PDB file of C-alpha atoms in Angstrom:
ATOM      1  CA  MET A1371      37.958  67.353 -13.034  1.00 44.00           C
ATOM      2  CA  TYR A1372      37.865  63.586 -12.541  1.00 45.00           C
ATOM      3  CA  CYS A1373      39.169  61.309 -15.206  1.00 46.00           C
ATOM      4  CA  SER A1374      36.423  59.647 -17.063  1.00 40.00           C
ATOM      5  CA  ASP A1375      36.992  56.063 -18.339  1.00 40.00           C
ATOM      6  CA  VAL A1376      33.669  55.363 -19.973  1.00 35.00           C
ATOM      7  CA  ASP A1377      33.536  52.129 -21.874  1.00 39.00           C
ATOM      8  CA  PRO A1378      31.521  52.699 -25.061  1.00 34.00           C
ATOM      9  CA  GLU A1379      29.985  49.307 -24.803  1.00 35.00           C
ATOM     10  CA  HIS A1380      28.009  50.375 -21.839  1.00 36.00           C
ATOM     11  CA  ASP A1381      26.353  53.345 -23.535  1.00 40.00           C
ATOM     12  CA  SER A1382      23.642  52.145 -25.854  1.00 38.00           C
ATOM     13  CA  VAL A1383      21.210  50.621 -23.341  1.00 37.00           C
ATOM     14  CA  ASN A1384      20.369  54.186 -22.526  1.00 40.00           C
ATOM     15  CA  GLY A1385      19.642  55.019 -26.106  1.00 39.00           C
ATOM     16  CA  ARG A1386      23.059  56.208 -27.266  1.00 41.00           C
ATOM     17  CA  LYS A1387      24.423  55.242 -30.620  1.00 43.00           C
ATOM     18  CA  ARG A1388      26.448  52.024 -30.510  1.00 42.00           C
ATOM     19  CA  SER A1389      29.957  52.132 -31.870  1.00 43.00           C
ATOM     20  CA  GLN A1390      31.082  50.217 -34.944  1.00 48.00           C
ATOM     21  CA  ARG A1391      33.152  47.257 -33.662  1.00 48.00           C
ATOM     22  CA  PRO A1392      33.892  43.696 -34.765  1.00 59.00           C
ATOM     23  CA  GLN A1393      31.201  41.263 -33.660  1.00 72.00           C
ATOM     24  CA  ARG A1394      31.384  40.517 -30.014  1.00 78.00           C
ATOM     25  CA  THR A1395      31.446  37.116 -28.278  1.00 84.00           C
ATOM     26  CA  HIS A1396      28.661  36.147 -25.866  1.00 84.00           C
ATOM     27  CA  HIS A1397      31.110  36.641 -22.938  1.00 78.00           C
ATOM     28  CA  GLU A1398      31.615  40.260 -24.054  1.00 82.00           C
ATOM     29  CA  VAL A1399      27.813  40.801 -24.236  1.00 87.00           C
ATOM     30  CA  ALA A1400      27.432  39.289 -20.812  1.00 82.00           C
ATOM     31  CA  ASP A1401      30.218  41.442 -19.415  1.00 78.00           C
ATOM     32  CA  ALA A1402      28.470  44.615 -20.723  1.00 83.00           C
ATOM     33  CA  LEU A1403      25.030  43.617 -19.406  1.00 87.00           C
ATOM     34  CA  ARG A1404      26.525  42.469 -16.007  1.00 79.00           C
ATOM     35  CA  ALA A1405      28.150  45.844 -15.548  1.00 76.00           C
ATOM     36  CA  ARG A1406      24.814  47.639 -16.113  1.00 83.00           C
ATOM     37  CA  ILE A1407      23.113  45.490 -13.558  1.00 82.00           C
ATOM     38  CA  ARG A1408      25.817  46.008 -11.015  1.00 72.00           C
ATOM     39  CA  SER A1409      25.972  49.817 -11.555  1.00 70.00           C
ATOM     40  CA  GLY A1410      22.184  50.066 -11.164  1.00 76.00           C
ATOM     41  CA  ALA A1411      21.644  51.146 -14.824  1.00 81.00           C
ATOM     42  CA  LEU A1412      19.405  48.061 -15.017  1.00 86.00           C
ATOM     43  CA  ARG A1413      17.487  47.831 -11.733  1.00 85.00           C
ATOM     44  CA  PRO A1414      16.134  44.944  -9.809  1.00 87.00           C
ATOM     45  CA  GLY A1415      12.826  43.683 -11.278  1.00 88.00           C
ATOM     46  CA  GLU A1416      13.378  45.661 -14.513  1.00 90.00           C
ATOM     47  CA  ARG A1417      12.682  43.917 -17.768  1.00 90.00           C
ATOM     48  CA  MET A1418      15.657  43.638 -20.152  1.00 91.00           C
ATOM     49  CA  PRO A1419      15.541  44.817 -23.677  1.00 91.00           C
ATOM     50  CA  THR A1420      14.308  42.093 -26.128  1.00 90.00           C
ATOM     51  CA  GLN A1421      16.761  39.698 -27.508  1.00 90.00           C
ATOM     52  CA  ALA A1422      16.283  41.289 -30.944  1.00 90.00           C
ATOM     53  CA  GLN A1423      17.107  44.743 -29.492  1.00 91.00           C
ATOM     54  CA  LEU A1424      20.241  43.378 -27.770  1.00 92.00           C
ATOM     55  CA  ALA A1425      21.339  41.525 -30.900  1.00 91.00           C
ATOM     56  CA  HIS A1426      21.007  44.788 -32.887  1.00 91.00           C
ATOM     57  CA  GLU A1427      22.766  46.869 -30.241  1.00 90.00           C
ATOM     58  CA  PHE A1428      25.772  44.554 -29.899  1.00 90.00           C
ATOM     59  CA  GLY A1429      25.908  43.601 -33.495  1.00 92.00           C
ATOM     60  CA  VAL A1430      25.668  39.807 -32.814  1.00 92.00           C
ATOM     61  CA  GLU A1431      23.353  36.952 -33.616  1.00 91.00           C
ATOM     62  CA  ARG A1432      20.407  36.158 -31.271  1.00 88.00           C
ATOM     63  CA  GLY A1433      22.202  32.938 -30.336  1.00 88.00           C
ATOM     64  CA  ALA A1434      25.070  34.871 -28.775  1.00 89.00           C
ATOM     65  CA  VAL A1435      22.524  37.032 -26.857  1.00 90.00           C
ATOM     66  CA  ARG A1436      20.748  33.931 -25.560  1.00 88.00           C
ATOM     67  CA  GLN A1437      24.089  32.485 -24.386  1.00 86.00           C
ATOM     68  CA  ALA A1438      24.980  35.757 -22.634  1.00 87.00           C
ATOM     69  CA  LEU A1439      21.564  35.868 -20.869  1.00 89.00           C
ATOM     70  CA  ARG A1440      21.822  32.225 -19.744  1.00 84.00           C
ATOM     71  CA  LEU A1441      25.297  32.938 -18.340  1.00 78.00           C
ATOM     72  CA  LEU A1442      23.828  35.871 -16.313  1.00 82.00           C
ATOM     73  CA  GLN A1443      20.902  33.617 -15.203  1.00 80.00           C
ATOM     74  CA  SER A1444      23.474  31.078 -13.908  1.00 69.00           C
ATOM     75  CA  GLU A1445      25.076  33.928 -11.852  1.00 68.00           C
ATOM     76  CA  ARG A1446      21.626  34.675 -10.423  1.00 73.00           C
ATOM     77  CA  LEU A1447      21.542  38.112 -11.966  1.00 81.00           C
ATOM     78  CA  LEU A1448      18.604  37.438 -14.338  1.00 88.00           C
ATOM     79  CA  THR A1449      15.385  35.485 -14.193  1.00 85.00           C
ATOM     80  CA  ASN A1450      12.868  34.323 -16.787  1.00 83.00           C
ATOM     81  CA  VAL A1451      15.453  33.775 -19.585  1.00 85.00           C
ATOM     82  CA  SER A1452      13.680  32.091 -22.427  1.00 76.00           C
ATOM     83  CA  LYS A1453      12.981  32.507 -26.176  1.00 61.00           C
ATOM     84  CA  GLY A1454       9.781  34.367 -25.407  1.00 68.00           C
ATOM     85  CA  SER A1455       9.371  37.444 -23.158  1.00 76.00           C
ATOM     86  CA  PRO A1456      12.444  39.514 -22.213  1.00 87.00           C
ATOM     87  CA  ALA A1457      14.419  38.482 -19.253  1.00 89.00           C
ATOM     88  CA  THR A1458      14.071  40.243 -15.882  1.00 90.00           C
ATOM     89  CA  VAL A1459      16.784  41.565 -13.574  1.00 90.00           C
ATOM     90  CA  ALA A1460      16.889  39.502 -10.432  1.00 84.00           C
ATOM     91  CA  PRO A1461      15.150  41.015  -7.334  1.00 82.00           C
ATOM     92  CA  ASP A1462      18.366  40.934  -5.332  1.00 70.00           C
ATOM     93  CA  PRO A1463      21.378  41.169  -7.814  1.00 63.00           C
ATOM     94  CA  VAL A1464      23.623  42.601  -5.211  1.00 57.00           C
ATOM     95  CA  GLY A1465      23.068  39.539  -3.025  1.00 57.00           C
ATOM     96  CA  ALA A1466      24.127  37.372  -5.973  1.00 56.00           C
ATOM     97  CA  LEU A1467      27.385  39.221  -6.237  1.00 57.00           C
ATOM     98  CA  THR A1468      28.743  38.250  -2.828  1.00 54.00           C
ATOM     99  CA  GLY A1469      28.531  35.258  -0.407  1.00 52.00           C
ATOM    100  CA  PRO A1470      29.250  31.602  -0.945  1.00 54.00           C
ATOM    101  CA  GLN A1471      27.424  31.342  -4.236  1.00 58.00           C
ATOM    102  CA  ALA A1472      28.993  34.355  -5.935  1.00 66.00           C
ATOM    103  CA  PRO A1473      31.056  33.641  -8.997  1.00 72.00           C
ATOM    104  CA  PRO A1474      34.556  35.174  -9.205  1.00 80.00           C
ATOM    105  CA  LEU A1475      34.810  37.734 -11.874  1.00 78.00           C
ATOM    106  CA  PRO A1476      37.671  39.837 -13.421  1.00 82.00           C
ATOM    107  CA  THR A1477      38.529  42.984 -11.463  1.00 86.00           C
ATOM    108  CA  THR A1478      37.499  45.194 -14.367  1.00 82.00           C
ATOM    109  CA  VAL A1479      34.000  43.648 -14.158  1.00 79.00           C
ATOM    110  CA  ALA A1480      33.533  43.182 -10.472  1.00 83.00           C
ATOM    111  CA  LEU A1481      35.154  46.188  -8.686  1.00 88.00           C
ATOM    112  CA  ALA A1482      33.457  49.380  -9.999  1.00 85.00           C
ATOM    113  CA  PRO A1483      29.874  48.379  -9.254  1.00 80.00           C
ATOM    114  CA  ARG A1484      30.907  47.288  -5.708  1.00 85.00           C
ATOM    115  CA  ILE A1485      32.675  50.534  -5.104  1.00 90.00           C
ATOM    116  CA  ALA A1486      29.686  52.426  -6.443  1.00 85.00           C
ATOM    117  CA  THR A1487      27.378  50.433  -4.009  1.00 83.00           C
ATOM    118  CA  ALA A1488      29.809  51.322  -1.150  1.00 90.00           C
ATOM    119  CA  PHE A1489      29.485  54.992  -2.031  1.00 91.00           C
ATOM    120  CA  ALA A1490      25.723  54.897  -1.271  1.00 87.00           C
ATOM    121  CA  ALA A1491      26.589  54.826   2.485  1.00 91.00           C
ATOM    122  CA  GLU A1492      26.763  58.045   4.579  1.00 94.00           C
ATOM    123  CA  HIS A1493      30.322  57.259   5.595  1.00 96.00           C
ATOM    124  CA  VAL A1494      32.295  55.540   2.918  1.00 96.00           C
ATOM    125  CA  GLU A1495      35.351  53.523   4.088  1.00 97.00           C
ATOM    126  CA  ILE A1496      37.655  51.899   1.566  1.00 98.00           C
ATOM    127  CA  ASP A1497      40.944  50.045   2.380  1.00 98.00           C
ATOM    128  CA  ALA A1498      43.112  48.563  -0.358  1.00 98.00           C
ATOM    129  CA  VAL A1499      46.310  46.576  -0.689  1.00 98.00           C
ATOM    130  CA  CYS A1500      47.596  46.485  -4.303  1.00 96.00           C
ATOM    131  CA  LEU A1501      50.557  46.908  -6.547  1.00 96.00           C
ATOM    132  CA  THR A1502      49.813  50.293  -8.323  1.00 94.00           C
ATOM    133  CA  SER A1503      46.109  51.210  -7.487  1.00 95.00           C
ATOM    134  CA  ILE A1504      45.116  51.355 -11.142  1.00 94.00           C
ATOM    135  CA  SER A1505      42.091  49.134 -10.692  1.00 94.00           C
ATOM    136  CA  LEU A1506      40.904  51.234  -7.768  1.00 96.00           C
ATOM    137  CA  THR A1507      41.462  54.471  -9.644  1.00 95.00           C
ATOM    138  CA  LEU A1508      39.398  53.177 -12.558  1.00 93.00           C
ATOM    139  CA  ALA A1509      36.655  51.870 -10.315  1.00 92.00           C
ATOM    140  CA  ILE A1510      36.311  55.098  -8.414  1.00 94.00           C
ATOM    141  CA  GLY A1511      35.213  56.694 -11.676  1.00 90.00           C
ATOM    142  CA  GLU A1512      31.750  55.190 -11.448  1.00 84.00           C
ATOM    143  CA  PRO A1513      30.760  56.621  -8.118  1.00 90.00           C
ATOM    144  CA  LEU A1514      32.299  59.953  -9.060  1.00 93.00           C
ATOM    145  CA  ARG A1515      30.038  60.098 -12.103  1.00 88.00           C
ATOM    146  CA  GLN A1516      27.101  59.338  -9.875  1.00 86.00           C
ATOM    147  CA  ILE A1517      28.041  61.963  -7.393  1.00 92.00           C
ATOM    148  CA  HIS A1518      28.374  64.631 -10.103  1.00 90.00           C
ATOM    149  CA  ALA A1519      25.048  63.556 -11.552  1.00 87.00           C
ATOM    150  CA  GLY A1520      23.417  64.009  -8.033  1.00 88.00           C
ATOM    151  CA  ARG A1521      22.558  60.354  -7.521  1.00 83.00           C
ATOM    152  CA  LEU A1522      24.990  59.806  -4.638  1.00 86.00           C
ATOM    153  CA  LYS A1523      25.889  62.185  -1.778  1.00 90.00           C
ATOM    154  CA  PRO A1524      28.048  60.597   0.952  1.00 94.00           C
ATOM    155  CA  ALA A1525      28.924  62.882   3.794  1.00 96.00           C
ATOM    156  CA  LYS A1526      32.437  61.445   4.464  1.00 97.00           C
ATOM    157  CA  VAL A1527      34.827  59.357   2.486  1.00 97.00           C
ATOM    158  CA  ASP A1528      37.952  57.739   4.020  1.00 98.00           C
ATOM    159  CA  VAL A1529      40.363  55.827   1.740  1.00 98.00           C
ATOM    160  CA  ARG A1530      43.540  54.048   2.828  1.00 98.00           C
ATOM    161  CA  VAL A1531      45.834  52.403   0.379  1.00 98.00           C
ATOM    162  CA  LEU A1532      48.846  50.133   0.980  1.00 98.00           C
ATOM    163  CA  LEU A1533      51.361  50.056  -1.898  1.00 98.00           C
ATOM    164  CA  PRO A1534      54.903  48.634  -2.260  1.00 97.00           C
ATOM    165  CA  SER A1535      57.690  50.943  -1.137  1.00 97.00           C
ATOM    166  CA  ARG A1536      59.899  52.452  -3.904  1.00 94.00           C
ATOM    167  CA  ASP A1537      62.975  51.381  -1.949  1.00 93.00           C
ATOM    168  CA  ILE A1538      62.447  47.589  -2.255  1.00 94.00           C
ATOM    169  CA  ASP A1539      63.490  45.032  -4.900  1.00 91.00           C
ATOM    170  CA  LEU A1540      60.112  44.104  -6.353  1.00 93.00           C
ATOM    171  CA  ALA A1541      59.310  40.427  -6.747  1.00 93.00           C
ATOM    172  CA  PHE A1542      57.422  41.456  -9.939  1.00 93.00           C
ATOM    173  CA  PRO A1543      57.476  43.048 -12.475  1.00 92.00           C
ATOM    174  CA  VAL A1544      61.038  41.875 -13.188  1.00 89.00           C
ATOM    175  CA  PRO A1545      63.057  40.989 -16.275  1.00 88.00           C
ATOM    176  CA  VAL A1546      63.065  37.304 -17.147  1.00 87.00           C
ATOM    177  CA  GLU A1547      66.791  37.227 -17.351  1.00 80.00           C
ATOM    178  CA  GLY A1548      67.301  38.571 -13.879  1.00 71.00           C
ATOM    179  CA  ARG A1549      67.747  41.884 -12.187  1.00 62.00           C
ATOM    180  CA  GLY A1550      70.098  44.637 -13.191  1.00 58.00           C
ATOM    181  CA  ASP A1551      67.968  46.956 -15.285  1.00 62.00           C
ATOM    182  CA  ASP A1552      66.405  49.848 -13.490  1.00 82.00           C
ATOM    183  CA  TRP A1553      63.950  50.733 -16.201  1.00 84.00           C
ATOM    184  CA  VAL A1554      61.434  48.064 -15.083  1.00 88.00           C
ATOM    185  CA  HIS A1555      61.387  49.396 -11.457  1.00 90.00           C
ATOM    186  CA  GLU A1556      61.217  53.013 -12.706  1.00 91.00           C
ATOM    187  CA  ARG A1557      58.356  52.274 -15.016  1.00 90.00           C
ATOM    188  CA  TRP A1558      56.438  50.581 -12.148  1.00 93.00           C
ATOM    189  CA  LEU A1559      57.253  53.475  -9.801  1.00 95.00           C
ATOM    190  CA  ALA A1560      56.023  56.006 -12.341  1.00 94.00           C
ATOM    191  CA  MET A1561      52.712  54.120 -12.675  1.00 94.00           C
ATOM    192  CA  ARG A1562      52.315  53.756  -8.918  1.00 96.00           C
ATOM    193  CA  ASN A1563      52.863  57.441  -8.408  1.00 96.00           C
ATOM    194  CA  ALA A1564      50.672  58.529 -11.372  1.00 96.00           C
ATOM    195  CA  GLN A1565      47.715  56.346 -10.484  1.00 96.00           C
ATOM    196  CA  GLY A1566      47.898  57.288  -6.840  1.00 96.00           C
ATOM    197  CA  GLN A1567      48.000  60.989  -7.680  1.00 96.00           C
ATOM    198  CA  VAL A1568      44.934  60.668  -9.926  1.00 96.00           C
ATOM    199  CA  LEU A1569      42.998  58.746  -7.327  1.00 96.00           C
ATOM    200  CA  GLN A1570      43.939  61.325  -4.575  1.00 96.00           C
ATOM    201  CA  HIS A1571      43.134  64.268  -6.810  1.00 96.00           C
ATOM    202  CA  ASN A1572      39.748  62.974  -8.039  1.00 96.00           C
ATOM    203  CA  LEU A1573      38.671  62.092  -4.445  1.00 97.00           C
ATOM    204  CA  LEU A1574      39.901  65.340  -2.798  1.00 96.00           C
ATOM    205  CA  ALA A1575      38.171  67.398  -5.459  1.00 96.00           C
ATOM    206  CA  LEU A1576      34.949  66.327  -3.936  1.00 96.00           C
ATOM    207  CA  ARG A1577      35.649  68.660  -1.043  1.00 94.00           C
ATOM    208  CA  ALA A1578      35.419  71.715  -3.244  1.00 94.00           C
ATOM    209  CA  THR A1579      32.677  70.500  -5.596  1.00 94.00           C
ATOM    210  CA  HIS A1580      30.347  68.854  -3.181  1.00 95.00           C
ATOM    211  CA  GLY A1581      31.405  69.736   0.351  1.00 95.00           C
ATOM    212  CA  ILE A1582      32.247  66.083   1.071  1.00 96.00           C
ATOM    213  CA  ASP A1583      34.715  65.406   3.982  1.00 97.00           C
ATOM    214  CA  VAL A1584      37.410  63.313   2.148  1.00 97.00           C
ATOM    215  CA  GLN A1585      40.606  61.755   3.487  1.00 97.00           C
ATOM    216  CA  VAL A1586      42.945  59.801   1.315  1.00 97.00           C
ATOM    217  CA  THR A1587      46.129  58.225   2.833  1.00 97.00           C
ATOM    218  CA  PHE A1588      48.801  56.066   1.374  1.00 98.00           C
ATOM    219  CA  ARG A1589      51.457  54.054   3.218  1.00 98.00           C
ATOM    220  CA  ALA A1590      54.308  51.928   1.872  1.00 98.00           C
ATOM    221  CA  LEU A1591      54.825  48.274   2.375  1.00 98.00           C
ATOM    222  CA  PRO A1592      58.371  46.670   2.621  1.00 98.00           C
ATOM    223  CA  PHE A1593      57.326  43.836   0.284  1.00 97.00           C
ATOM    224  CA  THR A1594      55.501  43.100  -2.984  1.00 97.00           C
ATOM    225  CA  PRO A1595      51.927  42.011  -2.229  1.00 97.00           C
ATOM    226  CA  PRO A1596      51.208  38.689  -3.932  1.00 95.00           C
ATOM    227  CA  VAL A1597      47.441  39.457  -3.723  1.00 96.00           C
ATOM    228  CA  LYS A1598      45.153  42.392  -3.968  1.00 96.00           C
ATOM    229  CA  LEU A1599      42.506  43.148  -1.335  1.00 98.00           C
ATOM    230  CA  TYR A1600      39.686  45.679  -1.143  1.00 97.00           C
ATOM    231  CA  LEU A1601      37.667  46.314   2.056  1.00 98.00           C
ATOM    232  CA  LEU A1602      34.414  48.189   1.714  1.00 96.00           C
ATOM    233  CA  ASN A1603      32.588  49.828   4.534  1.00 95.00           C
ATOM    234  CA  GLY A1604      33.660  47.160   6.968  1.00 93.00           C
ATOM    235  CA  THR A1605      31.191  44.700   5.425  1.00 93.00           C
ATOM    236  CA  GLU A1606      32.774  43.396   2.220  1.00 94.00           C
ATOM    237  CA  ALA A1607      36.130  41.996   1.238  1.00 96.00           C
ATOM    238  CA  LEU A1608      37.218  41.526  -2.400  1.00 95.00           C
ATOM    239  CA  PHE A1609      40.276  39.311  -2.834  1.00 94.00           C
ATOM    240  CA  ALA A1610      42.315  38.382  -5.884  1.00 95.00           C
ATOM    241  CA  TYR A1611      45.660  36.717  -6.720  1.00 96.00           C
ATOM    242  CA  TYR A1612      48.269  38.473  -8.756  1.00 95.00           C
ATOM    243  CA  THR A1613      49.104  35.764 -11.315  1.00 92.00           C
ATOM    244  CA  LEU A1614      52.477  36.126 -13.026  1.00 92.00           C
ATOM    245  CA  THR A1615      52.833  35.640 -16.788  1.00 91.00           C
ATOM    246  CA  ARG A1616      55.711  36.168 -19.162  1.00 90.00           C
ATOM    247  CA  ARG A1617      55.440  39.261 -21.365  1.00 83.00           C
ATOM    248  CA  GLU A1618      57.662  39.296 -24.378  1.00 76.00           C
ATOM    249  CA  ALA A1619      60.080  42.021 -25.244  1.00 58.00           C
ATOM    250  CA  GLU A1620      59.016  45.096 -27.083  1.00 61.00           C
ATOM    251  CA  ALA A1621      61.236  44.868 -30.075  1.00 48.00           C
ATOM    252  CA  GLU A1622      60.873  48.569 -30.944  1.00 54.00           C
ATOM    253  CA  HIS A1623      62.341  49.644 -27.577  1.00 61.00           C
ATOM    254  CA  GLU A1624      64.661  46.629 -27.232  1.00 64.00           C
ATOM    255  CA  GLN A1625      63.253  45.851 -23.791  1.00 69.00           C
ATOM    256  CA  PRO A1626      63.733  42.407 -22.335  1.00 76.00           C
ATOM    257  CA  ALA A1627      60.919  39.991 -21.549  1.00 84.00           C
ATOM    258  CA  LEU A1628      59.224  40.385 -18.136  1.00 87.00           C
ATOM    259  CA  TYR A1629      57.506  38.333 -15.528  1.00 90.00           C
ATOM    260  CA  ASP A1630      54.554  40.583 -14.689  1.00 91.00           C
ATOM    261  CA  ALA A1631      50.896  40.427 -13.506  1.00 91.00           C
ATOM    262  CA  GLN A1632      47.846  41.947 -15.188  1.00 84.00           C
ATOM    263  CA  GLY A1633      46.031  43.085 -12.048  1.00 84.00           C
ATOM    264  CA  THR A1634      43.017  44.438 -13.812  1.00 85.00           C
ATOM    265  CA  GLN A1635      42.234  40.929 -15.107  1.00 85.00           C
ATOM    266  CA  SER A1636      42.794  39.210 -11.664  1.00 89.00           C
ATOM    267  CA  MET A1637      39.649  37.259 -10.619  1.00 91.00           C
ATOM    268  CA  LEU A1638      38.027  38.866  -7.604  1.00 92.00           C
ATOM    269  CA  PHE A1639      36.424  36.644  -4.920  1.00 92.00           C
ATOM    270  CA  ALA A1640      33.693  38.451  -2.949  1.00 91.00           C
ATOM    271  CA  PHE A1641      32.986  38.000   0.730  1.00 92.00           C
ATOM    272  CA  ARG A1642      30.213  39.673   2.674  1.00 88.00           C
ATOM    273  CA  GLN A1643      29.809  40.010   6.439  1.00 87.00           C
ATOM    274  CA  GLY A1644      26.602  38.241   7.450  1.00 85.00           C
ATOM    275  CA  ALA A1645      26.571  35.880   4.439  1.00 81.00           C
ATOM    276  CA  GLY A1646      27.650  32.935   6.637  1.00 85.00           C
ATOM    277  CA  LEU A1647      30.431  32.044   9.046  1.00 92.00           C
ATOM    278  CA  ARG A1648      32.984  31.627   6.255  1.00 90.00           C
ATOM    279  CA  ASP A1649      32.326  35.061   4.699  1.00 90.00           C
ATOM    280  CA  THR A1650      32.001  36.843   8.078  1.00 93.00           C
ATOM    281  CA  THR A1651      35.290  35.395   9.353  1.00 96.00           C
ATOM    282  CA  PHE A1652      37.103  36.238   6.141  1.00 96.00           C
ATOM    283  CA  VAL A1653      35.938  39.953   6.263  1.00 96.00           C
ATOM    284  CA  GLU A1654      36.922  40.227   9.969  1.00 97.00           C
ATOM    285  CA  GLN A1655      40.325  38.588   9.508  1.00 98.00           C
ATOM    286  CA  SER A1656      41.015  40.743   6.351  1.00 98.00           C
ATOM    287  CA  HIS A1657      40.450  43.919   8.452  1.00 97.00           C
ATOM    288  CA  LEU A1658      42.665  42.597  11.216  1.00 98.00           C
ATOM    289  CA  TRP A1659      45.419  41.788   8.635  1.00 98.00           C
ATOM    290  CA  PHE A1660      45.137  45.234   6.924  1.00 98.00           C
ATOM    291  CA  ASN A1661      45.138  47.217  10.232  1.00 98.00           C
ATOM    292  CA  ALA A1662      48.132  45.241  11.414  1.00 98.00           C
ATOM    293  CA  LEU A1663      50.146  46.142   8.273  1.00 98.00           C
ATOM    294  CA  TRP A1664      49.001  49.748   8.403  1.00 98.00           C
ATOM    295  CA  GLU A1665      49.927  50.233  12.062  1.00 98.00           C
ATOM    296  CA  THR A1666      53.232  48.204  12.214  1.00 98.00           C
ATOM    297  CA  ILE A1667      55.680  47.655   9.279  1.00 98.00           C
ATOM    298  CA  SER A1668      54.224  50.158   6.729  1.00 98.00           C
ATOM    299  CA  SER A1669      55.849  53.595   6.425  1.00 97.00           C
ATOM    300  CA  GLU A1670      55.054  56.992   5.047  1.00 95.00           C
ATOM    301  CA  LEU A1671      54.555  57.068   1.283  1.00 95.00           C
ATOM    302  CA  VAL A1672      55.132  60.186  -0.961  1.00 90.00           C
ATOM    303  CA  LEU A1673      53.738  59.883  -4.423  1.00 91.00           C
ATOM    304  CA  THR A1674      56.690  61.561  -6.137  1.00 82.00           C
ATOM    305  CA  GLY A1675      60.020  60.619  -7.558  1.00 60.00           C
TER     306      GLY A1675
END
């Protein structure tokens, strides 16, 4: 059984009861609507709910809805945003998500719909370089739901993931006061292994449930990757920096402050082959870089201990 990470804020466009939450900002409304457009819940050319309906659904004033719709229009995901008739989903919202004009967006917003689109192919190929694979594990949930609902049916899925080796001194996360405590490394290692195991289990389960040919392979890097990279079907590259911040100690557990990165919030930059020389070259060079790491200095990775 795959792990479902359904965000309640995405439910009510399909008629489900909205949850009782504090009033959202226009950015949160935009995030929810953007996710629906990217996942296909709102299709190209489809008219959006009215501003009054959206205001009621999200529990916000109409002004916040208008700000959210204008933001999505600036990203070329919506057209006909006005005070009158409902806005319309752009004819080619996928094209607006990649290429030179695509705005960078947080991984939690950008990755899942791109992964879901990749799963529409007959042969799905995903390569990833990351610190723990948590963002990829969460993002895979969307295509898994669509496969189980019968909306997607790839014949073959190949996933390769490069993660830091358990045997290295990580550049991050690390205690602010310097090295010496093993608990930081052990906590990271436990998360790396747990997320990798969930990802592997959820994908390999498709063999039994849907007869899909699935291969999931992990290899270990001898360094801490300062960036995350996702390569989709040989045609897209999604790139983000791990930006370090100081996380204060948890007084209850007497743990020291850390230098760490919140990878799920890293801003993803999207590049698509065929969207211009810059994008095409970036995708090609990213594949060369990944394959070179995979075939040279990486080593076997076992997701235990």
